[in-house]
Amino acid sequence: MRTLIPFNDGWLYHPEPVDDTAPDSRFEPVTLPHANVVLPHHNFDNAEYQFISTYRRRFTPPELEPGQRLFVDFEGAMIASTVALNGVRLGEYRGGFTPFSFDLTDQLVPGENLLTVHLDSRERTDIPPYGFVVDYLTFGGIYREVALRVVDACHIEDVFVQTRDVLTGQPRVAADTTLRNLTNAPRALTLRAELLDAQGQRLADATEAIALAPGEALYTLEMQASGVRRWTLDDPALYTLRVTLAERGALTDCVDTRFGFREARFEPDGFYLNGERLPLIGLNRHQTYPYIGAAAPARLQRRDAEIVKWELGCNLVRTSHYPQSRHFLDRCDEIGLLVFEEIPGWQHIGDDDWKQLSLDYLRAMIVRDRSRPAIILWGVRVNESPDDEAFYTATNALARRLDPTRQTGGVRYFQDSQFLEDVFTYNDFSNTVVEPKHTPHMVTEFNGHMFPTKNWDQEERAVEHALRHARIQDRQIGMPDVVGAIGWCAFDYNTHQEFGSGDRVCYHGVMDIFRLPKYAAYFYGSQIDPARRVVLQAATVWSMGDRSGGGVNPLVVFSNCDAIEVFIGDERIGRFSPDRETFPHLPHAPYVIPMPQQHLTWGRTLPDLRLMGHLNGEAVAEQRIAADGLPRALALAADHDELIADGADMTRVAFRIVDRFGNRLPYTNQVVTLEVEGPADLIGENPFALAGGQAAVYLRARREPGEVRIRATTPRLPPAEVTIRLRGI
């Protein structure tokens, strides 16, 4: 029977290539996922993580029954892994973004075994995405999880769940199951598929007796699925298809695959989910984080999906420019966030070997993720690369063969590009939305490098950054032959010296590198249905001299309220409606309010600003901004109040300097010092010299349960504390 054994504890790490004779004393103990070096959040040389390192794991294998095999499954290691067991080289896997496995069985010895990984984290030109400098860092380390897998010699290799006739009232589900027979003789087996609801109740099943010949074979079991709910953005109903394999009545293998009943189609006039047209508003996401690179555990990965949907109000995310963590995608499935997933690369196509690796990565990405309801489009073209008819004919053909249920897209930056995919996905940096030449047409990047914005930039730039996103999203929604737009990008990110700002950060995000908001984030958040969350945020620090010429005119407010009242001090300025003339198509247009000058005159005391948000005639939200701009509090918050004491679990701890009403003060540069008491470690700069009035570090659990207190201090302000509980495994 299949057994999966987490294999993330007990690793040893050395930052150089050493052989098996090197003593363990030269290594440091680590837990996966692991970054090969912890870096500051900016101002570092990317060569600091580009080296060959050695990981080793001593283990006693589980007892295998006759005919069973033991595999080691890596979810991702950056970027080329040479794996050996007990000194015998098992092979090399070139690629950092897709999973890979090795069969350990034939090299196992009784008692202790030694698994060794020599990990080359250099930017090798023979491995995608490299060959040319790319606009993102890949970082190094075994940065995703590892597991041991015990299976019978005849086992389930893959299950692809397809839903059919979802809109007819008589939906069906089919399990395309790939089986593998590693013996030399046919086996008489029983293949069974069961449809289970969220409570584990069986809704339908199908069974077939098979004779499995040596090698691989594909079998399809299909069944009616009466009474199931459709997977939607508001009700992302998930089901499980359980596929089992039995021999003479004894169960030998079992695989559960989670999926949803939904139909997703791009048509020339729009994107349709379950037959209803849905305007797509999205952002691009890099999977990297400050300090830890890409080595983020499940909790942080899942939190990113929540931020994109629940804080930024998007219904679509693009995994630019590579397959991303299964934990991130799991959460997209669970909360109803659509995904456009694409192959690794950036502007460059390599030689034939490089292209074959790209095809291998495409295959691995699709096979891993093709049962996910959240994924609606496969990216089969290297981002912004030149045309290559033979190569991209092959990528499209492979995607359509592996997954006939989803369409393909190919991200390019020139409209005269050869159109081989199903959706013309286009990076549009015109500062508008160009008229399509091909349909369906989706904008996959805009703004970004055209208007990089730091969270401490002068107010006019920060406001214009937000309005640029608002204008593009408004325009694309109003164009009947544009299906959606994905802004560049959700979060600031580390990059090479050839790109980004002087500190090697691309300040292209609507949030900063810590996932903390700029004004543009409030624009996206304001598109959320107010029944879910009311948003009311003025895009100003409310000062006399921050803008050119002085004053705050106009006052820009992002809100999903249907009216707002504005007060300066005790004086009511008026009641205002969204700017529908400028933004006729957005679900919730920004407010652009002309402000009277008598309160914004040089030499006069400026009173506080107060906004009241109204829905259906009732006051539902209030924001106040202090005019004095003085620091009044140090705010400290953790994303989670509980972690698992497994040595890997982490949460973000954010801190801000705020006015007396809790608004971030973007020009404060105080030093914040953090102290941790309890079984956890702080990952990040400490003390931290603020820029932009906000920042974050991470708290990583150790292995013992208990309570952790984080205390933050800064001169002239009261300290702040948060408490997190560490729960035993």
PDB file of N, CA and C in Angstrom, residues 541-571:
ATOM      1  N   VAL A 541      -1.094  61.728   2.408  1.00  0.00           N
ATOM      2  CA  VAL A 541      -0.615  61.813   3.787  1.00  0.00           C
ATOM      3  C   VAL A 541      -1.177  63.048   4.472  1.00  0.00           C
ATOM      4  N   TRP A 542      -1.922  63.849   3.707  1.00  0.00           N
ATOM      5  CA  TRP A 542      -2.616  65.034   4.222  1.00  0.00           C
ATOM      6  C   TRP A 542      -1.625  66.040   4.819  1.00  0.00           C
ATOM      7  N   SER A 543      -0.790  66.567   3.900  1.00  0.00           N
ATOM      8  CA  SER A 543       0.189  67.585   4.289  1.00  0.00           C
ATOM      9  C   SER A 543       0.111  68.755   3.316  1.00  0.00           C
ATOM     10  N   MET A 544       0.599  69.902   3.758  1.00  0.00           N
ATOM     11  CA  MET A 544       0.531  71.105   2.930  1.00  0.00           C
ATOM     12  C   MET A 544       1.483  71.066   1.743  1.00  0.00           C
ATOM     13  N   GLY A 545       2.673  70.519   1.945  1.00  0.00           N
ATOM     14  CA  GLY A 545       3.710  70.744   0.950  1.00  0.00           C
ATOM     15  C   GLY A 545       4.238  69.515   0.251  1.00  0.00           C
ATOM     16  N   ASP A 546       3.491  68.419   0.233  1.00  0.00           N
ATOM     17  CA  ASP A 546       4.021  67.197  -0.376  1.00  0.00           C
ATOM     18  C   ASP A 546       3.881  67.209  -1.885  1.00  0.00           C
ATOM     19  N   ARG A 547       2.859  67.859  -2.389  1.00  0.00           N
ATOM     20  CA  ARG A 547       2.638  67.899  -3.835  1.00  0.00           C
ATOM     21  C   ARG A 547       3.228  69.178  -4.429  1.00  0.00           C
ATOM     22  N   SER A 548       3.520  69.111  -5.709  1.00  0.00           N
ATOM     23  CA  SER A 548       4.045  70.285  -6.394  1.00  0.00           C
ATOM     24  C   SER A 548       3.024  71.412  -6.323  1.00  0.00           C
ATOM     25  N   GLY A 549       3.465  72.594  -5.897  1.00  0.00           N
ATOM     26  CA  GLY A 549       2.556  73.726  -5.774  1.00  0.00           C
ATOM     27  C   GLY A 549       1.827  73.782  -4.449  1.00  0.00           C
ATOM     28  N   GLY A 550       1.865  72.709  -3.674  1.00  0.00           N
ATOM     29  CA  GLY A 550       1.246  72.704  -2.359  1.00  0.00           C
ATOM     30  C   GLY A 550      -0.210  72.295  -2.384  1.00  0.00           C
ATOM     31  N   GLY A 551      -0.693  71.854  -1.237  1.00  0.00           N
ATOM     32  CA  GLY A 551      -2.092  71.480  -1.105  1.00  0.00           C
ATOM     33  C   GLY A 551      -2.362  70.034  -1.482  1.00  0.00           C
ATOM     34  N   VAL A 552      -3.634  69.669  -1.386  1.00  0.00           N
ATOM     35  CA  VAL A 552      -4.077  68.321  -1.735  1.00  0.00           C
ATOM     36  C   VAL A 552      -5.281  68.472  -2.668  1.00  0.00           C
ATOM     37  N   ASN A 553      -4.987  68.754  -3.900  1.00  0.00           N
ATOM     38  CA  ASN A 553      -6.056  68.991  -4.871  1.00  0.00           C
ATOM     39  C   ASN A 553      -5.666  68.380  -6.211  1.00  0.00           C
ATOM     40  N   PRO A 554      -6.414  67.341  -6.658  1.00  0.00           N
ATOM     41  CA  PRO A 554      -7.611  66.791  -6.029  1.00  0.00           C
ATOM     42  C   PRO A 554      -7.252  65.770  -4.939  1.00  0.00           C
ATOM     43  N   LEU A 555      -8.249  65.502  -4.106  1.00  0.00           N
ATOM     44  CA  LEU A 555      -8.145  64.419  -3.135  1.00  0.00           C
ATOM     45  C   LEU A 555      -8.656  63.147  -3.802  1.00  0.00           C
ATOM     46  N   VAL A 556      -7.797  62.127  -3.887  1.00  0.00           N
ATOM     47  CA  VAL A 556      -8.175  60.850  -4.495  1.00  0.00           C
ATOM     48  C   VAL A 556      -8.465  59.856  -3.374  1.00  0.00           C
ATOM     49  N   VAL A 557      -9.617  59.228  -3.467  1.00  0.00           N
ATOM     50  CA  VAL A 557     -10.034  58.259  -2.463  1.00  0.00           C
ATOM     51  C   VAL A 557     -10.426  56.968  -3.173  1.00  0.00           C
ATOM     52  N   PHE A 558      -9.939  55.841  -2.672  1.00  0.00           N
ATOM     53  CA  PHE A 558     -10.317  54.532  -3.205  1.00  0.00           C
ATOM     54  C   PHE A 558     -11.306  53.896  -2.238  1.00  0.00           C
ATOM     55  N   SER A 559     -12.484  53.587  -2.760  1.00  0.00           N
ATOM     56  CA  SER A 559     -13.529  53.057  -1.891  1.00  0.00           C
ATOM     57  C   SER A 559     -14.549  52.298  -2.722  1.00  0.00           C
ATOM     58  N   ASN A 560     -15.188  51.320  -2.092  1.00  0.00           N
ATOM     59  CA  ASN A 560     -16.330  50.645  -2.706  1.00  0.00           C
ATOM     60  C   ASN A 560     -17.646  51.109  -2.092  1.00  0.00           C
ATOM     61  N   CYS A 561     -17.607  52.213  -1.350  1.00  0.00           N
ATOM     62  CA  CYS A 561     -18.842  52.843  -0.887  1.00  0.00           C
ATOM     63  C   CYS A 561     -19.505  53.566  -2.064  1.00  0.00           C
ATOM     64  N   ASP A 562     -20.818  53.807  -1.963  1.00  0.00           N
ATOM     65  CA  ASP A 562     -21.497  54.495  -3.068  1.00  0.00           C
ATOM     66  C   ASP A 562     -21.506  56.006  -2.902  1.00  0.00           C
ATOM     67  N   ALA A 563     -21.063  56.507  -1.748  1.00  0.00           N
ATOM     68  CA  ALA A 563     -20.909  57.946  -1.533  1.00  0.00           C
ATOM     69  C   ALA A 563     -19.981  58.150  -0.353  1.00  0.00           C
ATOM     70  N   ILE A 564     -19.274  59.276  -0.337  1.00  0.00           N
ATOM     71  CA  ILE A 564     -18.449  59.615   0.817  1.00  0.00           C
ATOM     72  C   ILE A 564     -18.667  61.072   1.191  1.00  0.00           C
ATOM     73  N   GLU A 565     -18.546  61.342   2.459  1.00  0.00           N
ATOM     74  CA  GLU A 565     -18.547  62.707   2.973  1.00  0.00           C
ATOM     75  C   GLU A 565     -17.130  63.063   3.378  1.00  0.00           C
ATOM     76  N   VAL A 566     -16.756  64.341   3.139  1.00  0.00           N
ATOM     77  CA  VAL A 566     -15.420  64.825   3.453  1.00  0.00           C
ATOM     78  C   VAL A 566     -15.537  65.970   4.457  1.00  0.00           C
ATOM     79  N   PHE A 567     -14.756  65.882   5.532  1.00  0.00           N
ATOM     80  CA  PHE A 567     -14.701  66.918   6.556  1.00  0.00           C
ATOM     81  C   PHE A 567     -13.254  67.343   6.733  1.00  0.00           C
ATOM     82  N   ILE A 568     -13.038  68.647   6.833  1.00  0.00           N
ATOM     83  CA  ILE A 568     -11.740  69.182   7.227  1.00  0.00           C
ATOM     84  C   ILE A 568     -11.942  69.837   8.577  1.00  0.00           C
ATOM     85  N   GLY A 569     -11.356  69.205   9.579  1.00  0.00           N
ATOM     86  CA  GLY A 569     -11.673  69.635  10.932  1.00  0.00           C
ATOM     87  C   GLY A 569     -13.148  69.412  11.202  1.00  0.00           C
ATOM     88  N   ASP A 570     -13.831  70.455  11.657  1.00  0.00           N
ATOM     89  CA  ASP A 570     -15.260  70.355  11.940  1.00  0.00           C
ATOM     90  C   ASP A 570     -16.124  70.763  10.754  1.00  0.00           C
ATOM     91  N   GLU A 571     -15.488  71.214   9.675  1.00  0.00           N
ATOM     92  CA  GLU A 571     -16.251  71.721   8.533  1.00  0.00           C
ATOM     93  C   GLU A 571     -16.535  70.608   7.520  1.00  0.00           C
TER      94      GLU A 571
END
